[in-house]
Short mmCIF file of C-alpha atoms (C1' of nucleotides) in Angstrom, two decimals:
data_model
loop_
_atom_site.label_atom_id
_atom_site.label_comp_id
_atom_site.label_asym_id
_atom_site.label_seq_id
_atom_site.Cartn_x
_atom_site.Cartn_y
_atom_site.Cartn_z
CA MET A 1 -86.67 -0.32 -24.35
CA GLY A 2 -84.93 2.90 -23.32
CA ILE A 3 -85.23 2.51 -19.40
CA LYS A 4 -84.20 -0.91 -19.23
CA GLU A 5 -80.94 0.95 -21.25
CA ARG A 6 -80.79 3.63 -19.13
CA LYS A 7 -80.42 0.74 -15.69
CA GLU A 8 -78.34 -0.92 -17.59
CA THR A 9 -75.55 2.58 -18.30
CA GLU A 10 -76.67 3.75 -14.88
CA LYS A 11 -75.54 -0.30 -13.25
CA SER A 12 -71.95 0.10 -15.08
CA GLU A 13 -71.68 3.69 -13.95
CA MET A 14 -72.29 2.49 -10.69
CA LYS A 15 -69.40 -0.22 -11.38
CA GLU A 16 -67.30 2.42 -12.62
CA LEU A 17 -67.78 5.01 -9.92
CA ILE A 18 -67.21 2.24 -7.52
CA LEU A 19 -64.11 0.72 -9.64
CA LYS A 20 -62.69 4.19 -9.45
CA THR A 21 -63.04 4.82 -5.96
CA ALA A 22 -61.06 1.90 -4.80
CA MET A 23 -58.65 2.50 -6.92
CA LYS A 24 -57.99 5.54 -5.58
CA LEU A 25 -58.56 4.27 -2.25
CA PHE A 26 -55.77 1.49 -2.84
CA LEU A 27 -53.43 3.51 -4.42
CA ASP A 28 -53.24 5.56 -1.39
CA LYS A 29 -53.29 2.97 1.66
CA GLY A 30 -52.94 -0.60 -0.34
CA PHE A 31 -55.50 -3.34 -0.77
CA ASN A 32 -55.11 -4.77 2.23
CA ASN A 33 -55.40 -1.46 4.16
CA ILE A 34 -58.78 -0.54 2.29
CA THR A 35 -62.17 -1.86 3.66
CA ILE A 36 -65.36 -1.55 1.91
CA ARG A 37 -66.68 0.46 4.51
CA ASN A 38 -64.52 3.16 3.30
CA ILE A 39 -65.46 2.68 -0.16
CA ALA A 40 -68.30 2.93 0.35
CA GLU A 41 -68.42 6.06 2.36
CA LYS A 42 -66.62 7.54 -0.28
CA ILE A 43 -69.13 7.10 -2.94
CA GLU A 44 -71.38 8.36 0.00
CA TYR A 45 -73.68 4.19 0.15
CA SER A 46 -74.32 1.88 2.74
CA PRO A 47 -71.60 -0.52 2.59
CA ALA A 48 -74.25 -3.28 1.40
CA THR A 49 -74.69 -1.43 -2.01
CA ILE A 50 -71.28 -2.48 -2.94
CA TYR A 51 -72.60 -6.07 -3.01
CA LEU A 52 -74.88 -5.51 -5.61
CA TYR A 53 -72.56 -4.91 -7.93
CA PHE A 54 -69.64 -7.04 -7.34
CA LYS A 55 -69.85 -10.38 -5.42
CA ASN A 56 -67.04 -9.44 -3.07
CA LYS A 57 -63.85 -7.55 -2.53
CA ASP A 58 -61.93 -9.82 -3.98
CA GLU A 59 -63.99 -9.65 -7.29
CA ILE A 60 -63.03 -5.76 -6.96
CA LEU A 61 -59.10 -6.76 -7.35
CA TYR A 62 -59.97 -9.26 -10.36
CA THR A 63 -61.42 -6.57 -12.03
CA LEU A 64 -58.75 -3.90 -11.82
CA ARG A 65 -56.14 -6.32 -12.14
CA GLY A 66 -58.11 -7.10 -15.72
CA GLU A 67 -58.04 -3.51 -16.47
CA GLY A 68 -54.53 -3.18 -15.28
CA PHE A 69 -53.19 -5.50 -18.17
CA GLU A 70 -55.30 -4.14 -20.64
CA LYS A 71 -53.72 -0.47 -19.91
CA LEU A 72 -50.19 -2.11 -19.80
CA TYR A 73 -50.87 -3.62 -23.49
CA GLU A 74 -52.02 -0.23 -24.96
CA TRP A 75 -48.68 1.68 -22.49
CA GLN A 76 -46.27 -1.41 -24.32
CA LYS A 77 -47.49 -0.74 -28.03
CA THR A 78 -46.31 2.57 -28.22
CA SER A 79 -42.80 0.77 -28.25
CA LEU A 80 -43.63 -0.37 -31.92
CA ASN A 81 -43.13 2.77 -34.12
CA THR A 82 -39.09 1.85 -33.31
CA ASN A 83 -37.57 0.31 -36.32
CA ASP A 84 -34.41 -1.19 -35.09
CA PRO A 85 -35.41 -3.79 -32.82
CA LEU A 86 -32.88 -3.06 -30.59
CA LYS A 87 -33.51 0.32 -30.10
CA ARG A 88 -37.44 -1.14 -29.92
CA LEU A 89 -36.47 -3.49 -27.03
CA LEU A 90 -35.63 -0.16 -25.19
CA LYS A 91 -37.76 1.60 -25.73
CA HIS A 92 -40.28 -1.81 -24.55
CA GLY A 93 -38.58 -1.69 -21.64
CA GLU A 94 -38.97 1.69 -20.28
CA ALA A 95 -42.72 1.79 -21.27
CA TYR A 96 -42.91 -1.05 -18.91
CA ILE A 97 -40.96 0.25 -16.26
CA SER A 98 -42.99 3.44 -16.88
CA PHE A 99 -46.60 1.81 -16.61
CA ALA A 100 -44.97 0.61 -13.42
CA LEU A 101 -43.92 3.19 -11.63
CA GLU A 102 -46.80 5.84 -12.78
CA ASN A 103 -49.52 3.02 -12.11
CA PRO A 104 -47.81 1.64 -8.75
CA GLU A 105 -51.21 0.33 -7.80
CA TYR A 106 -51.64 -1.49 -10.55
CA TYR A 107 -48.77 -2.72 -10.95
CA ASP A 108 -48.76 -4.06 -7.11
CA LEU A 109 -52.02 -5.98 -8.35
CA MET A 110 -50.58 -7.13 -11.01
CA PHE A 111 -47.55 -8.57 -10.25
CA MET A 112 -46.78 -8.20 -6.63
CA MET A 113 -49.41 -8.72 -4.81
CA ARG A 114 -50.01 -12.11 -3.17
CA GLY A 115 -53.22 -12.93 -4.69
CA PRO A 116 -56.06 -13.84 -2.82
CA VAL A 117 -55.27 -17.70 -3.54
CA LYS A 118 -56.90 -18.77 -6.27
CA ASN A 119 -56.25 -20.69 -9.79
CA ILE A 120 -54.40 -18.27 -11.79
CA LYS A 121 -55.73 -19.78 -15.17
CA GLU A 122 -59.62 -18.35 -13.92
CA THR A 123 -58.50 -14.75 -14.30
CA ASN A 124 -57.78 -13.24 -17.52
CA PHE A 125 -53.62 -12.78 -16.97
CA CYS A 126 -53.56 -15.34 -19.40
CA ASP A 127 -55.35 -13.65 -21.64
CA ILE A 128 -54.36 -10.58 -22.17
CA GLY A 129 -51.17 -11.01 -20.31
CA LEU A 130 -49.46 -13.56 -22.97
CA LYS A 131 -50.75 -11.00 -25.96
CA SER A 132 -47.92 -8.41 -24.05
CA TYR A 133 -45.91 -11.34 -23.52
CA GLU A 134 -46.12 -12.02 -27.41
CA LEU A 135 -45.29 -8.57 -28.11
CA LEU A 136 -41.93 -9.13 -26.24
CA LYS A 137 -41.16 -12.42 -27.50
CA ASN A 138 -41.80 -11.33 -31.46
CA ASN A 139 -39.18 -8.72 -30.52
CA VAL A 140 -36.66 -10.85 -29.14
CA LYS A 141 -37.10 -13.04 -31.70
CA GLU A 142 -36.21 -10.54 -34.34
CA CYS A 143 -32.87 -9.14 -32.19
CA MET A 144 -32.13 -12.43 -32.92
CA THR A 145 -32.64 -13.22 -36.59
CA GLN A 146 -30.42 -9.77 -36.68
CA GLY A 147 -27.73 -11.68 -34.59
CA LEU A 148 -28.34 -9.15 -32.32
CA PHE A 149 -29.00 -11.76 -29.66
CA PRO A 150 -27.15 -15.41 -29.39
CA ARG A 151 -29.34 -17.92 -30.65
CA MET A 152 -31.07 -19.32 -26.91
CA ASP A 153 -33.68 -20.01 -26.80
CA VAL A 154 -36.63 -17.65 -27.34
CA ASP A 155 -38.32 -17.89 -23.78
CA ILE A 156 -35.32 -17.95 -21.55
CA VAL A 157 -34.95 -14.66 -23.26
CA ALA A 158 -37.75 -12.70 -23.11
CA PHE A 159 -38.40 -14.08 -19.20
CA SER A 160 -34.54 -12.86 -18.71
CA LEU A 161 -35.67 -9.21 -20.07
CA TRP A 162 -39.14 -9.11 -18.46
CA SER A 163 -37.38 -10.24 -14.98
CA TYR A 164 -35.28 -7.38 -15.43
CA VAL A 165 -37.64 -4.75 -15.81
CA HIS A 166 -39.81 -6.43 -13.50
CA GLY A 167 -36.63 -6.52 -10.43
CA ILE A 168 -36.33 -2.66 -11.20
CA ALA A 169 -39.96 -1.99 -11.36
CA SER A 170 -41.01 -3.77 -8.02
CA LEU A 171 -37.34 -2.86 -6.27
CA ILE A 172 -38.34 1.32 -6.71
CA ILE A 173 -41.83 0.07 -6.02
CA ARG A 174 -41.02 -1.43 -2.58
CA SER A 175 -39.23 1.56 -2.25
CA ARG A 176 -35.94 -1.04 -2.30
CA GLY A 177 -33.95 1.87 -3.94
CA ILE A 178 -34.40 3.40 -1.36
CA ILE A 179 -30.76 4.09 -0.98
CA PHE A 180 -30.25 6.59 -3.78
CA PRO A 181 -32.22 9.91 -3.54
CA GLU A 182 -35.64 10.17 -5.34
CA GLU A 183 -34.24 12.27 -8.08
CA GLN A 184 -31.90 9.75 -9.22
CA VAL A 185 -33.95 7.26 -9.89
CA ASN A 186 -34.44 8.42 -13.52
CA ASP A 187 -31.04 8.55 -14.22
CA MET A 188 -30.41 4.61 -12.74
CA ILE A 189 -33.53 2.94 -14.62
CA LYS A 190 -31.63 4.39 -17.61
CA GLY A 191 -28.14 3.70 -16.48
CA SER A 192 -30.14 -0.34 -15.37
CA LEU A 193 -31.45 -0.51 -19.20
CA ASP A 194 -28.45 0.56 -20.72
CA PHE A 195 -25.97 -1.66 -19.13
CA MET A 196 -28.59 -4.41 -20.05
CA LEU A 197 -28.84 -3.58 -23.62
CA LYS A 198 -26.64 -0.36 -25.19
CA VAL A 199 -23.69 -1.13 -22.80
CA ASN A 200 -23.43 -5.24 -23.27
CA TYR A 201 -24.11 -4.67 -27.28
CA ASP A 202 -22.59 -2.18 -28.61
CA LYS A 203 -19.18 -3.05 -26.31
CA ASN A 204 -17.91 0.91 -27.24
CA TRP A 205 -18.05 1.30 -23.31
CA ASP A 206 -15.20 4.13 -24.04
CA THR A 207 -17.46 6.06 -26.04
CA TYR A 208 -20.41 4.75 -24.02
CA ASN A 209 -18.41 6.20 -20.60
CA LYS A 210 -17.83 9.72 -22.88
CA SER A 211 -21.30 9.86 -24.39
CA MET A 212 -22.75 9.72 -20.80
CA ASN A 213 -24.47 13.40 -20.26
CA GLN A 214 -24.00 13.42 -16.79
CA LYS A 215 -22.13 10.39 -13.66
CA PRO A 216 -25.02 10.93 -10.84
CA GLU A 217 -22.89 11.14 -7.73
CA LEU A 218 -24.80 8.68 -5.66
CA ASN A 219 -24.65 8.87 -2.02
CA ILE A 220 -25.52 5.67 -0.16
CA MET B 1 -29.11 -16.39 40.13
CA GLY B 2 -30.01 -19.41 38.56
CA ILE B 3 -33.37 -18.45 38.66
CA LYS B 4 -33.80 -15.65 36.44
CA GLU B 5 -31.67 -16.95 34.10
CA ARG B 6 -33.91 -19.56 33.31
CA LYS B 7 -37.00 -18.11 33.31
CA GLU B 8 -35.05 -15.55 30.50
CA THR B 9 -34.22 -18.82 28.48
CA GLU B 10 -37.64 -20.20 28.40
CA LYS B 11 -38.73 -16.89 27.71
CA SER B 12 -36.52 -16.64 24.81
CA GLU B 13 -37.63 -20.62 23.92
CA MET B 14 -41.13 -19.10 23.93
CA LYS B 15 -40.28 -16.44 21.44
CA GLU B 16 -38.28 -18.68 19.26
CA LEU B 17 -41.03 -21.78 19.06
CA ILE B 18 -43.98 -18.77 18.44
CA LEU B 19 -42.28 -17.21 15.75
CA LYS B 20 -41.07 -20.57 14.15
CA THR B 21 -44.46 -21.58 14.02
CA ALA B 22 -46.12 -18.56 13.04
CA MET B 23 -43.02 -18.88 10.23
CA LYS B 24 -44.56 -22.65 9.75
CA LEU B 25 -48.14 -21.35 8.94
CA PHE B 26 -46.95 -18.08 6.93
CA LEU B 27 -45.33 -20.47 5.05
CA ASP B 28 -48.62 -22.59 4.22
CA LYS B 29 -51.32 -19.72 3.99
CA GLY B 30 -49.48 -16.32 4.34
CA PHE B 31 -49.10 -13.46 6.74
CA ASN B 32 -52.21 -12.06 5.88
CA ASN B 33 -54.29 -15.68 6.35
CA ILE B 34 -52.90 -16.24 9.44
CA THR B 35 -54.59 -14.92 12.32
CA ILE B 36 -52.97 -14.25 15.89
CA ARG B 37 -54.69 -17.08 16.74
CA ASN B 38 -53.94 -19.73 14.53
CA ILE B 39 -51.08 -19.23 16.07
CA ALA B 40 -52.05 -19.38 19.70
CA GLU B 41 -54.08 -22.53 18.99
CA LYS B 42 -51.07 -23.97 17.34
CA ILE B 43 -48.63 -23.65 20.39
CA GLU B 44 -51.88 -24.37 22.89
CA TYR B 45 -51.62 -20.74 24.80
CA SER B 46 -54.40 -18.79 24.42
CA PRO B 47 -54.19 -15.83 22.13
CA ALA B 48 -53.41 -13.28 24.68
CA THR B 49 -49.97 -14.82 25.63
CA ILE B 50 -48.73 -13.82 21.77
CA TYR B 51 -49.08 -10.43 22.92
CA LEU B 52 -46.70 -11.28 26.09
CA TYR B 53 -43.62 -11.65 23.95
CA PHE B 54 -44.52 -9.82 20.62
CA LYS B 55 -46.09 -5.89 20.94
CA ASN B 56 -48.31 -6.85 17.95
CA LYS B 57 -48.74 -9.36 14.82
CA ASP B 58 -46.25 -6.86 12.74
CA GLU B 59 -43.14 -7.30 15.32
CA ILE B 60 -43.27 -10.90 14.28
CA LEU B 61 -43.46 -9.67 10.75
CA TYR B 62 -40.69 -7.65 11.09
CA THR B 63 -38.91 -9.85 13.49
CA LEU B 64 -39.16 -12.86 10.75
CA ARG B 65 -37.97 -10.36 8.54
CA GLY B 66 -34.72 -9.57 10.31
CA GLU B 67 -33.77 -13.40 11.13
CA GLY B 68 -34.14 -13.31 6.73
CA PHE B 69 -31.95 -11.07 5.93
CA GLU B 70 -29.16 -12.81 8.61
CA LYS B 71 -30.43 -15.58 7.01
CA LEU B 72 -29.46 -14.23 3.22
CA TYR B 73 -26.36 -12.43 4.10
CA GLU B 74 -24.98 -16.15 5.37
CA TRP B 75 -26.28 -17.83 2.68
CA GLN B 76 -24.88 -15.28 -0.42
CA LYS B 77 -21.33 -16.24 1.64
CA THR B 78 -20.75 -19.56 0.15
CA SER B 79 -19.74 -17.42 -3.43
CA LEU B 80 -17.04 -15.63 -1.28
CA ASN B 81 -14.51 -18.47 -2.00
CA THR B 82 -14.51 -18.42 -5.71
CA ASN B 83 -11.80 -16.14 -7.42
CA ASP B 84 -12.58 -15.35 -10.94
CA PRO B 85 -15.12 -12.24 -10.10
CA LEU B 86 -17.21 -12.64 -13.19
CA LYS B 87 -17.88 -16.11 -11.59
CA ARG B 88 -18.41 -15.20 -8.37
CA LEU B 89 -20.68 -12.69 -9.31
CA LEU B 90 -22.42 -15.40 -11.11
CA LYS B 91 -22.47 -18.06 -8.21
CA HIS B 92 -23.63 -15.02 -5.75
CA GLY B 93 -26.55 -14.86 -8.77
CA GLU B 94 -27.16 -18.38 -8.15
CA ALA B 95 -26.99 -18.34 -4.51
CA TYR B 96 -29.23 -15.16 -3.96
CA ILE B 97 -31.94 -17.02 -6.60
CA SER B 98 -31.57 -19.91 -4.57
CA PHE B 99 -32.58 -18.71 -0.95
CA ALA B 100 -35.74 -16.97 -2.45
CA LEU B 101 -37.10 -20.04 -3.93
CA GLU B 102 -35.65 -22.47 -0.95
CA ASN B 103 -37.70 -20.18 1.42
CA PRO B 104 -40.42 -17.94 -0.55
CA GLU B 105 -41.75 -16.94 2.59
CA TYR B 106 -39.09 -15.62 4.19
CA TYR B 107 -37.89 -13.47 0.34
CA ASP B 108 -41.62 -12.53 0.46
CA LEU B 109 -41.45 -10.51 4.14
CA MET B 110 -38.05 -9.33 2.87
CA PHE B 111 -39.16 -7.86 -0.75
CA MET B 112 -41.95 -9.16 -1.88
CA MET B 113 -44.54 -8.01 0.40
CA ARG B 114 -46.06 -5.10 1.45
CA GLY B 115 -44.87 -4.17 4.24
CA PRO B 116 -47.21 -2.98 7.18
CA VAL B 117 -47.14 0.86 6.56
CA LYS B 118 -43.62 2.39 8.48
CA ASN B 119 -40.14 3.39 7.51
CA ILE B 120 -37.92 1.17 6.38
CA LYS B 121 -35.21 2.72 8.67
CA GLU B 122 -36.77 1.60 11.73
CA THR B 123 -36.38 -1.99 10.50
CA ASN B 124 -32.85 -3.10 10.68
CA PHE B 125 -33.44 -3.71 6.80
CA CYS B 126 -30.38 -1.28 6.03
CA ASP B 127 -28.19 -2.38 8.94
CA ILE B 128 -28.18 -6.30 7.39
CA GLY B 129 -29.43 -5.81 4.45
CA LEU B 130 -26.72 -3.35 3.10
CA LYS B 131 -24.32 -5.63 3.89
CA SER B 132 -25.10 -8.02 1.33
CA TYR B 133 -25.32 -4.82 -0.99
CA GLU B 134 -21.88 -4.59 0.15
CA LEU B 135 -20.46 -7.89 -0.92
CA LEU B 136 -22.45 -7.25 -4.19
CA LYS B 137 -21.22 -3.83 -4.89
CA ASN B 138 -17.55 -5.05 -4.43
CA ASN B 139 -17.72 -7.97 -6.71
CA VAL B 140 -19.04 -5.69 -9.44
CA LYS B 141 -16.14 -3.20 -8.64
CA GLU B 142 -13.34 -6.01 -8.97
CA CYS B 143 -15.26 -6.92 -12.41
CA MET B 144 -14.98 -3.16 -13.33
CA THR B 145 -10.93 -2.89 -12.39
CA GLN B 146 -10.51 -6.37 -14.36
CA GLY B 147 -12.16 -4.94 -17.32
CA LEU B 148 -14.84 -7.44 -17.00
CA PHE B 149 -17.77 -4.40 -16.84
CA PRO B 150 -17.84 -1.05 -18.30
CA ARG B 151 -16.80 1.64 -15.80
CA MET B 152 -20.19 2.49 -15.39
CA ASP B 153 -21.66 3.71 -11.78
CA VAL B 154 -20.89 1.37 -9.23
CA ASP B 155 -24.38 1.60 -7.42
CA ILE B 156 -26.03 1.46 -11.07
CA VAL B 157 -24.57 -1.58 -12.18
CA ALA B 158 -25.66 -3.20 -8.84
CA PHE B 159 -28.65 -2.67 -8.44
CA SER B 160 -29.23 -3.19 -12.23
CA LEU B 161 -27.97 -7.10 -10.79
CA TRP B 162 -30.19 -7.12 -7.84
CA SER B 163 -32.78 -6.28 -10.22
CA TYR B 164 -32.02 -8.53 -12.62
CA VAL B 165 -32.17 -11.77 -9.74
CA HIS B 166 -35.07 -10.05 -7.80
CA GLY B 167 -37.08 -10.36 -10.91
CA ILE B 168 -36.26 -13.62 -12.38
CA ALA B 169 -37.01 -14.59 -8.51
CA SER B 170 -39.99 -12.68 -7.68
CA LEU B 171 -41.66 -13.58 -11.11
CA ILE B 172 -40.94 -17.57 -10.45
CA ILE B 173 -42.87 -17.01 -6.24
CA ARG B 174 -45.56 -15.08 -7.84
CA SER B 175 -46.05 -18.49 -10.43
CA ARG B 176 -45.84 -15.71 -13.16
CA GLY B 177 -43.24 -17.95 -14.99
CA ILE B 178 -46.38 -20.40 -14.80
CA ILE B 179 -45.94 -20.23 -18.61
CA PHE B 180 -43.26 -22.67 -17.84
CA PRO B 181 -43.38 -26.25 -16.49
CA GLU B 182 -42.61 -26.63 -13.26
CA GLU B 183 -39.48 -28.95 -14.29
CA GLN B 184 -37.82 -26.30 -16.08
CA VAL B 185 -37.62 -23.27 -13.63
CA ASN B 186 -34.31 -24.71 -12.84
CA ASP B 187 -32.99 -24.71 -16.66
CA MET B 188 -34.66 -20.79 -17.09
CA ILE B 189 -32.94 -19.78 -14.13
CA LYS B 190 -29.94 -21.05 -15.37
CA GLY B 191 -30.57 -19.48 -18.91
CA SER B 192 -31.20 -16.98 -17.58
CA LEU B 193 -27.86 -15.96 -15.73
CA ASP B 194 -25.90 -16.80 -18.75
CA PHE B 195 -28.02 -14.65 -21.09
CA MET B 196 -27.02 -11.69 -18.49
CA LEU B 197 -23.62 -12.97 -17.65
CA LYS B 198 -21.65 -15.17 -19.86
CA VAL B 199 -23.34 -14.76 -22.82
CA ASN B 200 -22.68 -10.79 -22.98
CA TYR B 201 -19.38 -10.75 -21.48
CA ASP B 202 -17.54 -13.62 -23.11
CA LYS B 203 -19.77 -13.11 -27.04
CA ASN B 204 -18.87 -16.75 -28.29
CA TRP B 205 -22.35 -17.38 -28.80
CA ASP B 206 -21.49 -20.23 -31.47
CA THR B 207 -19.57 -22.22 -28.88
CA TYR B 208 -22.30 -21.24 -26.30
CA ASN B 209 -25.15 -22.65 -28.16
CA LYS B 210 -23.00 -26.26 -28.45
CA SER B 211 -22.18 -26.28 -25.06
CA MET B 212 -25.71 -25.90 -23.51
CA ASN B 213 -25.51 -29.58 -22.55
CA GLN B 214 -29.80 -29.08 -23.59
CA LYS B 215 -32.28 -27.24 -25.43
CA PRO B 216 -35.41 -27.25 -23.41
CA GLU B 217 -38.59 -27.46 -25.62
CA LEU B 218 -41.07 -24.93 -23.88
CA ASN B 219 -44.80 -25.39 -24.52
CA ILE B 220 -45.89 -22.28 -23.83
"C1'" DT C 1 -104.28 4.19 -7.84
"C1'" DT C 2 -102.11 -0.51 -7.08
"C1'" DA C 3 -99.16 -4.45 -7.80
"C1'" DT C 4 -94.73 -5.91 -8.83
"C1'" DT C 5 -89.54 -5.50 -9.48
"C1'" DA C 6 -85.42 -2.84 -8.68
"C1'" DA C 7 -82.49 -0.12 -5.45
"C1'" DA C 8 -80.48 0.45 -1.10
"C1'" DT C 9 -80.01 -0.19 3.86
"C1'" DT C 10 -80.51 -1.35 8.02
"C1'" DA C 11 -78.91 -4.62 11.43
"C1'" DA C 12 -76.81 -8.58 12.54
"C1'" DC C 13 -73.02 -12.63 12.19
"C1'" DA C 14 -68.93 -14.67 12.21
"C1'" DA C 15 -64.12 -13.74 12.25
"C1'" DT C 16 -59.83 -10.49 13.37
"C1'" DG C 17 -56.40 -7.74 16.10
"C1'" DT C 18 -55.84 -6.15 20.36
"C1'" DT C 19 -56.73 -5.13 25.40
"C1'" DT C 20 -57.82 -4.99 30.08
"C1'" DA C 21 -59.61 -7.44 34.27
"C1'" DG C 22 -58.57 -11.04 36.64
"C1'" DT C 23 -56.65 -15.59 37.80
"C1'" DT C 24 -53.58 -19.03 38.69
"C1'" DA C 25 -48.45 -20.65 39.55
"C1'" DT C 26 -43.55 -19.80 41.29
"C1'" DG C 27 -40.49 -17.74 43.91
"C1'" DG C 28 -38.41 -15.95 48.40
"C1'" DG C 29 -38.51 -14.28 52.97
"C1'" DA C 30 -41.36 -14.53 57.63
"C1'" DT D 1 -44.89 -23.58 56.52
"C1'" DC D 2 -46.89 -19.70 55.54
"C1'" DC D 3 -48.08 -15.53 53.18
"C1'" DC D 4 -47.07 -12.23 49.31
"C1'" DA D 5 -45.28 -10.10 45.75
"C1'" DT D 6 -44.22 -10.80 41.24
"C1'" DA D 7 -44.52 -12.92 36.43
"C1'" DA D 8 -47.07 -16.17 33.45
"C1'" DC D 9 -51.17 -16.82 31.30
"C1'" DT D 10 -56.27 -16.50 30.21
"C1'" DA D 11 -61.27 -14.97 29.93
"C1'" DA D 12 -63.64 -12.05 28.45
"C1'" DA D 13 -64.42 -7.83 26.40
"C1'" DC D 14 -63.70 -4.36 22.15
"C1'" DA D 15 -63.65 -2.45 17.79
"C1'" DT D 16 -63.37 -3.23 13.18
"C1'" DT D 17 -63.45 -6.01 9.82
"C1'" DG D 18 -66.17 -8.83 5.08
"C1'" DT D 19 -70.13 -10.24 4.27
"C1'" DT D 20 -75.52 -11.29 4.26
"C1'" DA D 21 -80.60 -11.76 5.82
"C1'" DA D 22 -84.24 -9.14 6.44
"C1'" DT D 23 -86.39 -4.88 5.30
"C1'" DT D 24 -87.53 -0.37 3.49
"C1'" DT D 25 -87.78 2.67 -0.25
"C1'" DA D 26 -88.15 4.55 -4.63
"C1'" DA D 27 -89.27 3.14 -9.35
"C1'" DT D 28 -91.75 0.91 -13.20
"C1'" DA D 29 -95.83 -1.16 -15.05
"C1'" DA D 30 -100.59 -2.35 -14.86
#
DNA sequence: TTATTAAATTAACAATGTTTAGTTATGGGA
DNA sequence: TCCCATAACTAAACATTGTTAATTTAATAA
């Protein structure tokens, strides 16, 4: 059945093309500012064709969101090869933020955009998203068993840390960190993470101050 | 000139009515799901009338956003009557989060929504928003002079703290904290703030653990 | 070749933000 | 009181959106 196979791969290739094109456009102008006709024009098909591959515009979003969660999970796993749990946590946070900043439209779809009203359960957020959350939780647990963290409720601490990196990422994505010049965003992220972990848990503020390779002069 | 005055107040009352109605509708269904016709119908005027009071739909949003920044500023000022800078910081954070959760649609307009693409400078974000930011910065500075914080760059620490509360608020607003049952959201917020400040800077983890009046059992 | 099925398009629909041209009401001056 | 200028409002239209139904075109099987 060679033909049937070919048709199937063609179908999924077309789906992929639509998704890729849509994502590119969303990245540029945002989900709400891109029309089905825009996408259709870009891939040189009629608007109606898109509806042969996706039920509606929202389904494109949901699919991309799912892809995003997969990507994020992979991205975060790079932090696992670090042994020290505190350093691993730092790496984890950096990975999370760098994912957000290098894939802002994905991140937007996943965590910032007011989704088309639908119960979240039916999206695959819970399935894959929770895997990432478990990664974080395990890390937090280990920090606690090693006495690096207070023995608080694990979920609270995990949620705290998540909030922290999400806050940083989303403020920057929405240009609320605009008070800082572009080229110092990286320093600020590093500084923020240090503030949370290194500084608070090492408590060697003086040596820390000296070891900081540079203290950016910020002009508000 | 009594008539002219009356006309003016009528005009501003109408503006107020439109804003109030729009906000109520946005709160329920979100900015993007409310139409000018919806607003017009609610106030029993024709859609075109709204354009006599606002240039377009976006201007309604901008106006509400400005109102939001004013409100937030007032809300935050309640923290100022606390003397201890660390406690004041905690209060400040609590105020910020409670504003966000009790005025989620305002908060959304102000910090989460991808604004209709426009340079931020022309909105009054910078003017009033910066006042709030200064409040925070001064507080941070005082913490530093009292040796409660490491002497890092003030902007970095301020941005960090802001990120933190923004992360908490926005995750909850977008129901990403949905893994936690509704009635424990408050405990989680309190716990998160404690994790950031009290725990890290008091460093009395054991006594802290005991002093926690309850340890919520969370079911993920 | 012809019949059947899949793929794509055309043309329309209702709903949106917005504008234009026109209508109604209000207030002041004769 | 009557007329008119201005303000307040509306009806009707416009272009653009997501989406669908009817139709055409292409690909496959008989």
